[in-house]
GROMACS .gro file of C-alpha atoms in nm:
model
  490
    1MET     CA    1   9.569  16.676   9.440
    2ILE     CA    2   9.899  16.701   9.307
    3SER     CA    3  10.155  16.787   9.544
    4THR     CA    4  10.311  17.151   9.496
    5SER     CA    5  10.419  17.456   9.690
    6SER     CA    6  10.222  17.681   9.453
    7PRO     CA    7   9.837  17.767   9.524
    8SER     CA    8   9.575  17.521   9.391
    9ILE     CA    9   9.241  17.609   9.266
   10ASP     CA   10   8.955  17.366   9.354
   11ALA     CA   11   8.738  17.376   9.040
   12SER     CA   12   8.505  17.105   9.185
   13GLN     CA   13   8.204  17.326   9.138
   14LEU     CA   14   8.232  17.447   8.800
   15LEU     CA   15   7.985  17.352   8.516
   16LEU     CA   16   8.061  17.002   8.373
   17ASN     CA   17   8.088  17.086   7.977
   18THR     CA   18   8.042  16.794   7.732
   19THR     CA   19   8.127  16.982   7.424
   20LEU     CA   20   8.416  17.166   7.258
   21ASP     CA   21   8.178  17.429   7.167
   22SER     CA   22   8.029  17.476   7.484
   23CYS     CA   23   8.390  17.522   7.664
   24ALA     CA   24   8.477  17.774   7.421
   25LEU     CA   25   8.141  17.958   7.463
   26LYS     CA   26   8.210  17.959   7.846
   27TYR     CA   27   8.530  18.126   7.851
   28ASP     CA   28   8.496  18.335   7.526
   29GLU     CA   29   8.485  18.640   7.718
   30PHE     CA   30   8.747  18.550   7.971
   31VAL     CA   31   9.030  18.818   7.964
   32ILE     CA   32   9.388  18.667   8.083
   33PRO     CA   33   9.562  18.909   8.303
   34SER     CA   34   9.910  19.020   8.216
   35THR     CA   35  10.038  19.021   8.541
   36VAL     CA   36  10.082  18.647   8.569
   37PRO     CA   37  10.112  18.392   8.279
   38TYR     CA   38   9.806  18.193   8.258
   39CYS     CA   39   9.742  17.842   8.082
   40ASN     CA   40   9.455  17.887   7.828
   41TRP     CA   41   9.096  17.686   7.885
   42THR     CA   42   9.110  17.382   7.732
   43TRP     CA   43   8.910  17.083   7.641
   44ASP     CA   44   9.065  16.736   7.661
   45ASN     CA   45   8.760  16.550   7.491
   46ILE     CA   46   8.611  16.470   7.843
   47LEU     CA   47   8.585  16.780   8.061
   48CYS     CA   48   8.649  17.185   7.992
   49TRP     CA   49   8.912  17.292   8.203
   50PRO     CA   50   8.912  17.682   8.280
   51PRO     CA   51   9.214  17.954   8.209
   52THR     CA   52   9.468  17.869   8.543
   53PRO     CA   53   9.762  18.068   8.677
   54ALA     CA   54  10.088  17.944   8.601
   55GLY     CA   55  10.254  17.697   8.863
   56THR     CA   56   9.899  17.615   8.983
   57ALA     CA   57   9.730  17.279   9.012
   58ILE     CA   58   9.370  17.232   8.934
   59ARG     CA   59   9.144  16.987   8.978
   60GLN     CA   60   8.744  16.869   8.887
   61ARG     CA   61   8.538  16.599   8.985
   62CYS     CA   62   8.569  16.286   8.801
   63PRO     CA   63   8.289  16.264   8.503
   64PRO     CA   64   8.041  15.973   8.549
   65ALA     CA   65   8.161  15.675   8.328
   66HIS     CA   66   8.228  15.309   8.357
   67GLY     CA   67   8.493  15.235   8.631
   68ILE     CA   68   8.512  15.565   8.778
   69ASP     CA   69   8.423  15.692   9.117
   70THR     CA   70   8.245  15.999   9.094
   71THR     CA   71   8.335  16.127   9.466
   72LYS     CA   72   8.730  16.159   9.356
   73PHE     CA   73   8.887  16.436   9.133
   74ALA     CA   74   9.090  16.455   8.793
   75GLU     CA   75   9.384  16.666   8.805
   76ARG     CA   76   9.582  16.913   8.532
   77ARG     CA   77   9.888  17.111   8.621
   78CYS     CA   78  10.017  17.459   8.449
   79SER     CA   79  10.366  17.473   8.467
   80ALA     CA   80  10.572  17.806   8.558
   81GLU     CA   81  10.609  17.907   8.228
   82GLY     CA   82  10.206  17.897   8.160
   83ARG     CA   83  10.171  17.598   7.976
   84TRP     CA   84   9.972  17.251   8.046
   85GLU     CA   85  10.197  17.006   8.166
   86GLY     CA   86  10.214  16.657   7.950
   87LYS     CA   87  10.229  16.298   8.062
   88PRO     CA   88  10.525  16.227   8.231
   89GLY     CA   89  10.796  16.039   8.017
   90SER     CA   90  10.577  16.151   7.702
   91THR     CA   91  10.656  16.392   7.401
   92LEU     CA   92  10.544  16.768   7.455
   93ASN     CA   93  10.178  16.835   7.385
   94SER     CA   94  10.019  17.172   7.356
   95LEU     CA   95   9.700  17.051   7.511
   96GLY     CA   96   9.870  16.907   7.800
   97TRP     CA   97   9.754  16.612   8.005
   98THR     CA   98   9.475  16.534   8.245
   99ASN     CA   99   9.544  16.284   8.506
  100TYR     CA  100   9.253  16.055   8.558
  101THR     CA  101   9.424  15.801   8.733
  102PRO     CA  102   9.289  15.874   9.101
  103CYS     CA  103   8.927  15.836   8.923
  104TYR     CA  104   8.968  15.478   8.862
  105SER     CA  105   8.886  15.210   9.153
  106PRO     CA  106   9.189  14.969   9.233
  107GLU     CA  107   9.048  14.691   9.032
  108VAL     CA  108   9.033  14.892   8.718
  109ILE     CA  109   9.390  15.009   8.781
  110GLN     CA  110   9.484  14.663   8.824
  111LEU     CA  111   9.348  14.574   8.490
  112PHE     CA  112   9.514  14.851   8.305
  113ARG     CA  113   9.847  14.760   8.460
  114LYS     CA  114   9.816  14.415   8.333
  115LEU     CA  115   9.686  14.523   7.982
  116TYR     CA  116   9.999  14.746   7.955
  117ALA     CA  117  10.242  14.502   8.141
  118GLY     CA  118  10.436  14.436   7.791
  119GLY     CA  119  10.505  14.821   7.812
  120SER     CA  120  10.356  14.841   7.412
  121ASN     CA  121  10.051  14.979   7.332
  122ASP     CA  122  10.015  14.844   6.996
  123GLU     CA  123   9.997  14.503   7.207
  124ALA     CA  124   9.740  14.646   7.419
  125ASP     CA  125   9.527  14.789   7.126
  126ILE     CA  126   9.534  14.428   6.982
  127LYS     CA  127   9.396  14.287   7.262
  128ILE     CA  128   9.101  14.538   7.283
  129VAL     CA  129   9.005  14.459   6.946
  130ILE     CA  130   9.017  14.098   7.025
  131ALA     CA  131   8.749  14.177   7.314
  132GLU     CA  132   8.540  14.351   7.075
  133ARG     CA  133   8.558  14.055   6.823
  134THR     CA  134   8.486  13.783   7.106
  135ARG     CA  135   8.166  14.013   7.207
  136THR     CA  136   8.042  13.964   6.843
  137LEU     CA  137   8.117  13.608   6.874
  138GLU     CA  138   7.917  13.605   7.209
  139ILE     CA  139   7.605  13.764   7.030
  140VAL     CA  140   7.621  13.493   6.757
  141GLY     CA  141   7.665  13.186   7.017
  142PHE     CA  142   7.380  13.357   7.262
  143SER     CA  143   7.136  13.410   6.988
  144LEU     CA  144   7.177  13.036   6.856
  145SER     CA  145   7.182  12.929   7.202
  146LEU     CA  146   6.862  13.123   7.263
  147THR     CA  147   6.665  13.003   6.980
  148ALA     CA  148   6.762  12.617   7.046
  149LEU     CA  149   6.663  12.620   7.419
  150ILE     CA  150   6.313  12.800   7.321
  151VAL     CA  151   6.253  12.515   7.063
  152SER     CA  152   6.344  12.260   7.318
  153LEU     CA  153   6.122  12.371   7.589
  154VAL     CA  154   5.855  12.360   7.361
  155ILE     CA  155   5.907  12.025   7.255
  156PHE     CA  156   5.949  11.905   7.617
  157CYS     CA  157   5.608  12.065   7.679
  158ARG     CA  158   5.424  11.966   7.376
  159PHE     CA  159   5.459  11.584   7.402
  160ARG     CA  160   5.326  11.417   7.703
  161SER     CA  161   5.555  11.089   7.641
  162LEU     CA  162   5.871  11.305   7.732
  163ARG     CA  163   5.723  11.426   8.069
  164ASN     CA  164   5.933  11.272   8.329
  165ASN     CA  165   6.156  11.325   8.609
  166ARG     CA  166   6.465  11.388   8.416
  167THR     CA  167   6.296  11.617   8.162
  168ARG     CA  168   6.153  11.835   8.437
  169ILE     CA  169   6.516  11.917   8.573
  170HIS     CA  170   6.608  12.000   8.206
  171LYS     CA  171   6.315  12.233   8.160
  172ASN     CA  172   6.411  12.418   8.472
  173LEU     CA  173   6.784  12.424   8.366
  174PHE     CA  174   6.682  12.551   8.024
  175VAL     CA  175   6.443  12.827   8.168
  176ALA     CA  176   6.734  12.947   8.386
  177MET     CA  177   6.957  12.958   8.079
  178VAL     CA  178   6.703  13.144   7.844
  179ILE     CA  179   6.678  13.417   8.126
  180GLN     CA  180   7.039  13.450   8.153
  181VAL     CA  181   7.078  13.446   7.770
  182ILE     CA  182   6.792  13.717   7.707
  183ILE     CA  183   6.943  13.931   7.985
  184ARG     CA  184   7.284  13.896   7.805
  185LEU     CA  185   7.192  13.985   7.470
  186THR     CA  186   6.952  14.287   7.553
  187LEU     CA  187   7.285  14.418   7.757
  188TYR     CA  188   7.517  14.323   7.456
  189ILE     CA  189   7.286  14.482   7.179
  190ASP     CA  190   7.200  14.796   7.389
  191GLN     CA  191   7.581  14.861   7.440
  192ALA     CA  192   7.640  14.791   7.082
  193ILE     CA  193   7.372  15.036   6.984
  194ILE     CA  194   7.486  15.311   7.187
  195ARG     CA  195   7.842  15.295   7.096
  196SER     CA  196   7.795  15.253   6.733
  197GLY     CA  197   7.604  15.591   6.723
  198SER     CA  198   7.877  15.762   6.941
  199LYS     CA  199   8.171  15.894   6.812
  200GLY     CA  200   8.320  16.060   7.125
  201TYR     CA  201   8.298  16.048   7.493
  202GLY     CA  202   8.050  16.304   7.510
  203ASN     CA  203   7.823  16.201   7.268
  204GLU     CA  204   7.852  15.849   7.434
  205SER     CA  205   7.771  15.968   7.765
  206SER     CA  206   7.453  16.179   7.641
  207ARG     CA  207   7.293  15.877   7.461
  208HIS     CA  208   7.048  15.704   7.678
  209GLY     CA  209   7.059  15.317   7.703
  210ILE     CA  210   7.062  15.054   7.983
  211ASP     CA  211   7.428  15.155   8.117
  212ASN     CA  212   7.316  15.525   8.132
  213THR     CA  213   6.985  15.434   8.327
  214PRO     CA  214   7.017  15.443   8.701
  215TYR     CA  215   6.877  15.160   8.885
  216LEU     CA  216   6.751  14.991   8.543
  217CYS     CA  217   7.133  14.908   8.495
  218GLU     CA  218   7.208  14.782   8.829
  219ALA     CA  219   6.877  14.572   8.853
  220SER     CA  220   6.984  14.424   8.504
  221TYR     CA  221   7.317  14.293   8.634
  222ILE     CA  222   7.140  14.181   8.945
  223LEU     CA  223   6.869  13.969   8.771
  224LEU     CA  224   7.180  13.841   8.512
  225GLU     CA  225   7.368  13.721   8.832
  226TYR     CA  226   7.049  13.543   8.972
  227ALA     CA  227   6.988  13.387   8.642
  228ARG     CA  228   7.341  13.257   8.623
  229THR     CA  229   7.357  13.117   8.985
  230CYS     CA  230   7.035  12.930   8.915
  231MET     CA  231   7.179  12.786   8.592
  232PHE     CA  232   7.464  12.651   8.787
  233MET     CA  233   7.231  12.537   9.059
  234TRP     CA  234   7.052  12.313   8.817
  235MET     CA  235   7.347  12.205   8.666
  236PHE     CA  236   7.447  12.079   8.993
  237ILE     CA  237   7.080  11.949   9.049
  238GLU     CA  238   7.133  11.741   8.708
  239GLY     CA  239   7.475  11.606   8.827
  240LEU     CA  240   7.364  11.496   9.170
  241TYR     CA  241   7.014  11.313   9.012
  242LEU     CA  242   7.217  11.132   8.743
  243HIS     CA  243   7.481  11.041   8.989
  244ASN     CA  244   7.229  10.885   9.248
  245VAL     CA  245   7.049  10.698   8.973
  246VAL     CA  246   7.386  10.542   8.839
  247THR     CA  247   7.567  10.466   9.191
  248VAL     CA  248   7.301  10.515   9.483
  249THR     CA  249   7.048  10.278   9.439
  250VAL     CA  250   6.900  10.395   9.759
  251PHE     CA  251   6.813  10.745   9.593
  252GLN     CA  252   6.590  10.568   9.363
  253GLY     CA  253   6.261  10.632   9.500
  254ARG     CA  254   6.022  10.938   9.522
  255PHE     CA  255   6.131  11.227   9.310
  256PRO     CA  256   6.232  11.521   9.538
  257HIS     CA  257   6.098  11.793   9.310
  258THR     CA  258   6.018  12.070   9.586
  259LEU     CA  259   6.346  12.008   9.736
  260TYR     CA  260   6.512  12.052   9.414
  261ALA     CA  261   6.300  12.356   9.331
  262MET     CA  262   6.399  12.547   9.659
  263LEU     CA  263   6.761  12.466   9.611
  264GLY     CA  264   6.744  12.551   9.221
  265TRP     CA  265   6.557  12.880   9.242
  266GLY     CA  266   6.552  12.958   9.604
  267GLY     CA  267   6.917  12.930   9.699
  268PRO     CA  268   7.041  13.170   9.438
  269VAL     CA  269   6.787  13.444   9.600
  270ALA     CA  270   6.965  13.450   9.914
  271LEU     CA  271   7.324  13.421   9.761
  272THR     CA  272   7.226  13.690   9.486
  273ALA     CA  273   7.091  13.929   9.761
  274ILE     CA  274   7.392  13.902  10.020
  275TRP     CA  275   7.618  13.998   9.733
  276ALA     CA  276   7.421  14.267   9.574
  277VAL     CA  277   7.385  14.454   9.916
  278THR     CA  278   7.762  14.420   9.955
  279THR     CA  279   7.840  14.545   9.652
  280ALA     CA  280   7.605  14.835   9.628
  281GLN     CA  281   7.794  14.938   9.953
  282TYR     CA  282   8.143  14.908   9.792
  283VAL     CA  283   8.085  15.014   9.433
  284GLY     CA  284   7.757  15.251   9.504
  285GLN     CA  285   7.948  15.540   9.352
  286GLN     CA  286   8.054  15.362   9.012
  287LYS     CA  287   7.824  15.390   8.688
  288CYS     CA  288   7.636  15.083   8.669
  289TRP     CA  289   7.865  14.877   8.910
  290TRP     CA  290   8.104  14.849   8.644
  291GLY     CA  291   8.407  14.628   8.691
  292TYR     CA  292   8.183  14.422   8.993
  293ASN     CA  293   8.324  14.087   8.867
  294LEU     CA  294   8.671  14.211   8.952
  295THR     CA  295   8.640  14.307   9.335
  296PRO     CA  296   8.650  14.068   9.570
  297TYR     CA  297   8.284  14.037   9.692
  298TYR     CA  298   8.212  13.858   9.338
  299TRP     CA  299   8.339  13.546   9.508
  300ILE     CA  300   8.003  13.554   9.711
  301LEU     CA  301   7.866  13.424   9.404
  302GLU     CA  302   8.150  13.298   9.213
  303GLY     CA  303   8.248  13.047   9.473
  304PRO     CA  304   7.944  12.874   9.496
  305ARG     CA  305   7.930  12.810   9.114
  306LEU     CA  306   8.330  12.676   9.115
  307ALA     CA  307   8.207  12.449   9.418
  308VAL     CA  308   7.935  12.309   9.167
  309VAL     CA  309   8.153  12.276   8.881
  310LEU     CA  310   8.400  12.076   9.093
  311LEU     CA  311   8.166  11.852   9.230
  312ASN     CA  312   8.004  11.797   8.918
  313PHE     CA  313   8.322  11.683   8.778
  314ILE     CA  314   8.392  11.429   9.048
  315PHE     CA  315   8.017  11.314   8.977
  316LEU     CA  316   8.140  11.270   8.612
  317LEU     CA  317   8.453  11.083   8.714
  318ASN     CA  318   8.249  10.854   8.935
  319ILE     CA  319   7.989  10.795   8.631
  320ILE     CA  320   8.290  10.720   8.392
  321ARG     CA  321   8.425  10.466   8.662
  322VAL     CA  322   8.086  10.310   8.694
  323LEU     CA  323   8.069  10.271   8.298
  324ILE     CA  324   8.413  10.148   8.277
  325VAL     CA  325   8.325   9.855   8.536
  326LYS     CA  326   8.006   9.778   8.353
  327LEU     CA  327   8.167   9.756   8.005
  328ARG     CA  328   8.446   9.525   8.142
  329GLN     CA  329   8.188   9.284   8.323
  330SER     CA  330   8.052   9.269   7.953
  331HIS     CA  331   8.358   9.174   7.817
  332THR     CA  332   8.371   9.480   7.583
  333SER     CA  333   8.691   9.521   7.388
  334ASP     CA  334   8.938   9.782   7.520
  335VAL     CA  335   8.894  10.024   7.224
  336GLU     CA  336   8.507   9.996   7.290
  337GLN     CA  337   8.547  10.064   7.631
  338VAL     CA  338   8.746  10.368   7.571
  339ARG     CA  339   8.518  10.484   7.290
  340LYS     CA  340   8.219  10.454   7.504
  341ALA     CA  341   8.376  10.628   7.826
  342VAL     CA  342   8.527  10.934   7.625
  343ARG     CA  343   8.189  10.962   7.457
  344ALA     CA  344   7.985  10.979   7.768
  345ALA     CA  345   8.211  11.199   7.924
  346VAL     CA  346   8.199  11.440   7.614
  347VAL     CA  347   7.807  11.417   7.616
  348LEU     CA  348   7.780  11.478   8.001
  349VAL     CA  349   8.046  11.807   8.015
  350PRO     CA  350   7.836  12.069   7.888
  351LEU     CA  351   7.504  11.980   8.116
  352LEU     CA  352   7.740  11.950   8.403
  353GLY     CA  353   7.880  12.296   8.331
  354ILE     CA  354   8.260  12.176   8.357
  355THR     CA  355   8.316  12.391   8.040
  356ASN     CA  356   8.242  12.723   8.269
  357ILE     CA  357   8.569  12.671   8.450
  358LEU     CA  358   8.776  12.854   8.149
  359ASN     CA  359   8.516  13.139   8.234
  360MET     CA  360   8.599  13.144   8.622
  361THR     CA  361   8.975  13.205   8.542
  362GLU     CA  362   9.145  13.508   8.534
  363ALA     CA  363   9.191  13.671   8.194
  364PRO     CA  364   9.546  13.627   8.072
  365LEU     CA  365   9.598  14.026   8.002
  366HIS     CA  366   9.930  14.020   8.078
  367ARG     CA  367  10.021  13.744   7.839
  368THR     CA  368  10.071  13.787   7.448
  369ALA     CA  369   9.801  13.870   7.264
  370LEU     CA  370   9.815  13.536   7.089
  371GLU     CA  371   9.763  13.389   7.399
  372PHE     CA  372   9.496  13.618   7.508
  373ALA     CA  373   9.324  13.553   7.176
  374LEU     CA  374   9.339  13.171   7.233
  375TRP     CA  375   9.178  13.193   7.568
  376SER     CA  376   8.917  13.474   7.463
  377TYR     CA  377   8.793  13.276   7.167
  378VAL     CA  378   8.794  12.938   7.343
  379THR     CA  379   8.636  13.044   7.669
  380HIS     CA  380   8.358  13.281   7.509
  381PHE     CA  381   8.300  12.997   7.249
  382LEU     CA  382   8.221  12.760   7.488
  383THR     CA  383   8.007  12.986   7.700
  384SER     CA  384   7.792  13.134   7.463
  385PHE     CA  385   7.718  12.809   7.235
  386GLN     CA  386   7.668  12.580   7.596
  387GLY     CA  387   7.296  12.625   7.541
  388LEU     CA  388   7.302  12.501   7.172
  389PHE     CA  389   7.516  12.234   7.268
  390ILE     CA  390   7.305  12.114   7.549
  391ALA     CA  391   6.994  12.146   7.352
  392LEU     CA  392   7.134  11.958   7.075
  393LEU     CA  393   7.260  11.658   7.283
  394TYR     CA  394   6.962  11.651   7.517
  395CYS     CA  395   6.655  11.725   7.277
  396PHE     CA  396   6.748  11.720   6.922
  397LEU     CA  397   6.978  11.433   6.905
  398ASN     CA  398   6.785  11.212   7.190
  399GLY     CA  399   6.651  10.908   7.066
  400GLU     CA  400   6.298  10.933   7.233
  401VAL     CA  401   6.251  11.300   7.132
  402ARG     CA  402   6.298  11.177   6.764
  403ILE     CA  403   6.056  10.889   6.824
  404ALA     CA  404   5.783  11.155   6.939
  405LEU     CA  405   5.862  11.405   6.672
  406MET     CA  406   5.811  11.131   6.421
  407LYS     CA  407   5.512  11.005   6.547
  408SER     CA  408   5.376  11.352   6.552
  409LEU     CA  409   5.500  11.395   6.152
  410SER     CA  410   5.340  11.069   6.117
  411VAL     CA  411   4.988  11.171   6.242
  412TYR     CA  412   4.986  11.486   6.066
  413LEU     CA  413   5.101  11.327   5.725
  414SER     CA  414   4.826  11.056   5.752
  415ILE     CA  415   4.547  11.315   5.819
  416ARG     CA  416   4.654  11.483   5.484
  417GLY     CA  417   4.624  11.148   5.305
  418HIS     CA  418   5.015  11.002   5.334
  419HIS     CA  419   4.888  10.687   5.491
  420ASP     CA  420   5.250  10.518   5.410
  421TRP     CA  421   5.452  10.738   5.619
  422PRO     CA  422   5.688  10.530   5.824
  423VAL     CA  423   5.792  10.612   6.178
  424ARG     CA  424   6.164  10.564   6.161
  425ARG     CA  425   6.373  10.395   6.435
  426PRO     CA  426   6.577  10.605   6.647
  427SER     CA  427   6.992  10.616   6.560
  428MET     CA  428   7.198  10.452   6.801
  429PHE     CA  429   7.316  10.810   6.965
  430SER     CA  430   7.067  10.884   7.193
  431ALA     CA  431   7.291  11.176   7.312
  432ALA     CA  432   7.205  11.160   7.673
  433TYR     CA  433   7.019  10.964   7.899
  434GLY     CA  434   6.662  10.832   7.842
  435THR     CA  435   6.374  11.039   7.831
  436ALA     CA  436   6.101  10.782   7.856
  437PRO     CA  437   5.868  10.823   8.140
  438GLU     CA  438   5.951  10.667   8.464
  439THR     CA  439   5.596  10.674   8.587
  440GLU     CA  440   5.392  10.523   8.367
  441ALA     CA  441   5.387  10.270   8.100
  442PRO     CA  442   5.418  10.387   7.718
  443ASN     CA  443   5.083  10.207   7.630
  444VAL     CA  444   4.899  10.403   7.924
  445VAL     CA  445   5.038  10.739   7.762
  446GLU     CA  446   4.901  10.636   7.400
  447SER     CA  447   4.564  10.558   7.546
  448ASN     CA  448   4.530  10.850   7.762
  449ARG     CA  449   4.615  11.124   7.497
  450SER     CA  450   4.279  11.143   7.327
  451LYS     CA  451   4.125  11.175   7.659
  452ASN     CA  452   4.329  11.459   7.822
  453THR     CA  453   4.332  11.661   7.499
  454ARG     CA  454   4.099  11.921   7.629
  455THR     CA  455   4.274  11.930   7.977
  456ASP     CA  456   4.616  11.987   7.825
  457SER     CA  457   4.499  12.271   7.644
  458LYS     CA  458   4.361  12.449   7.956
  459ASN     CA  459   4.651  12.338   8.183
  460TRP     CA  460   4.948  12.349   7.936
  461ILE     CA  461   5.177  12.536   8.151
  462THR     CA  462   5.107  12.374   8.451
  463LEU     CA  463   5.128  12.053   8.286
  464CYS     CA  464   5.467  12.128   8.127
  465PHE     CA  465   5.661  12.088   8.471
  466LYS     CA  466   5.464  11.806   8.578
  467VAL     CA  467   5.515  11.414   8.567
  468GLN     CA  468   5.176  11.234   8.436
  469LYS     CA  469   5.053  10.949   8.642
  470ASP     CA  470   4.806  10.672   8.587
  471PRO     CA  471   4.693  10.560   8.923
  472SER     CA  472   4.486  10.257   8.775
  473GLN     CA  473   4.843  10.115   8.624
  474PRO     CA  474   5.096   9.972   8.852
  475ALA     CA  475   5.433  10.148   8.865
  476PRO     CA  476   5.705   9.965   8.613
  477GLU     CA  477   5.979   9.790   8.768
  478PRO     CA  478   6.269  10.059   8.772
  479ALA     CA  479   6.578  10.025   8.514
  480PRO     CA  480   6.886   9.911   8.627
  481PRO     CA  481   7.141  10.185   8.716
  482GLU     CA  482   7.370  10.116   8.453
  483SER     CA  483   7.111  10.143   8.170
  484VAL     CA  484   7.125  10.529   8.221
  485ILE     CA  485   7.501  10.501   8.114
  486PHE     CA  486   7.456  10.238   7.869
  487ASP     CA  487   7.242  10.507   7.700
  488ILE     CA  488   7.468  10.779   7.710
  489SER     CA  489   7.746  10.577   7.545
  490ASP     CA  490   7.579  10.363   7.270
   0.00000   0.00000   0.00000
C-alpha cells in the first residue's frame, strides 16, 4: 500500500466488478458525507473503485490476468482536495491513476522496463505491433509445416523401400514436431479468436478459452514444452547418428533403436516433470503461468536444448571437415569443394536445429524498433517454417523418395492403361543422406511387396516404425562412411 500518514481503507473484500454499468449500479445510492471531502466512485476499465475519503490510500486485490499475481494488491490514492491522484509526472486526469505495478511479477516488470527503455511510448507501440504481425507469420509458417510434416510421415510409412534406420529417426523427429506444431496452432488460434471478439479487458477476461480455463491451460503448455524437448532430443539423435556413420566406423553395427527411443521420448519426461513442479511452485498464483519462459527455472528445459544445439553444431563442423578431406582426395577443384561444403552445411542446419539458436537469445526489446523487427521476423520465420524446410529437404526433394513416388505413379498409370509412362531418374540433388534400406537388397523388397500386402494393411502403424528384414538374404556390405556425405553435397 502507498505510504501515507492518513488512514487507509482495505477494500480487498469488495466485489470485483467487470463493467462500468455494474460499478455505477453498485454505488448509485451511496450518499457522500458533506463533512469530509470524498473522491467519487470510478471505473478504470479494470476494477471498480468505491467512494474514498480525501487523503486516503485504497487498495484491491489484483485482478486475474496474464503476468499478474492475484495475491498482491493494486493501489489508488485520493488527494487531500478530494480528487483521484494521477500518475506521477503525467498531466492531470480527472479519473486518476491506478498503480498496478505491484501486481506484476519481477520478470514482467523487467520486460516492461526493456520495452519502454527508450522513453517513447510510440516506439513501444511499434514493437507491440511488430509482435502481433510476427504472430501472424508464425501461424502461416506452422500451418505449412504441419501439412508438409504429415504428408512426409504418410510417404515414409507408405513405401516399404523407404523403411530403414535413418527414416526411423526422421519419423520420430517429425512426430515430435507435429505434436508441437498442433499445440502451438491450437493456442495461437484460440488466443486470436478470444482477442478478436473482445473490445475491452472485461470482455476478454469473461470469454472462455484455453487461457481462461484453469488446469487445461497449464497442461497445454506442459505438453508443448515436452514436445519441444522431444524435438530437440531427436535432432540430437539425428546429429549423433549421422556423425557416427560418417566419422566413427565402430558405431556402424546394430541400430540402437531402444536406446534412441528412451533418450528421445523418455528423457524429456524427466526434464519436463522437474520443470513443471518447480514452475508451479514459483508462478502458481499467476494466470496460466504467463511469462514462465522469463523465469530462471525455464533453463531447466532451455539449458539441455541449448546443449543439443551446440553439440549438433560441433557434429556439423566435423562432418564438413570430413567432406572437405574426401573432396581433396578426389582432386576436386577449390570452387567445387567450397560449393559442396556449403551445400552440405545448408542442408544439415535445419535438421540439426542450429537455427533455433536465435530463438534462444534474449529479445532485443531495449533496442530500436528496426533492430527488434529484424530479430523478430528472422527468428520466428526460421522457427515456424523449420518443419517445412526439413520436410522439403529430407522427403520431397530426396532422390529415393522421388523414385518411390514415381514408381507408384507409374504402376497406377499402367493399371489405367498408360503403359508408356517412364520412371524418371532422380535429380542430382538428393537433399539429404540417402534413404535406401540398409538391411535388405532392393530386389528383395520388390519381390516381397505382393506377399506382404495383406500384412501391411493389418499392421500399417506397427510397420511404419520398423525396418524390414529378410533373413534368407545376406546383409549387403555397409556403404563407406563418405558416401553419406557425397549424397548430401551432390
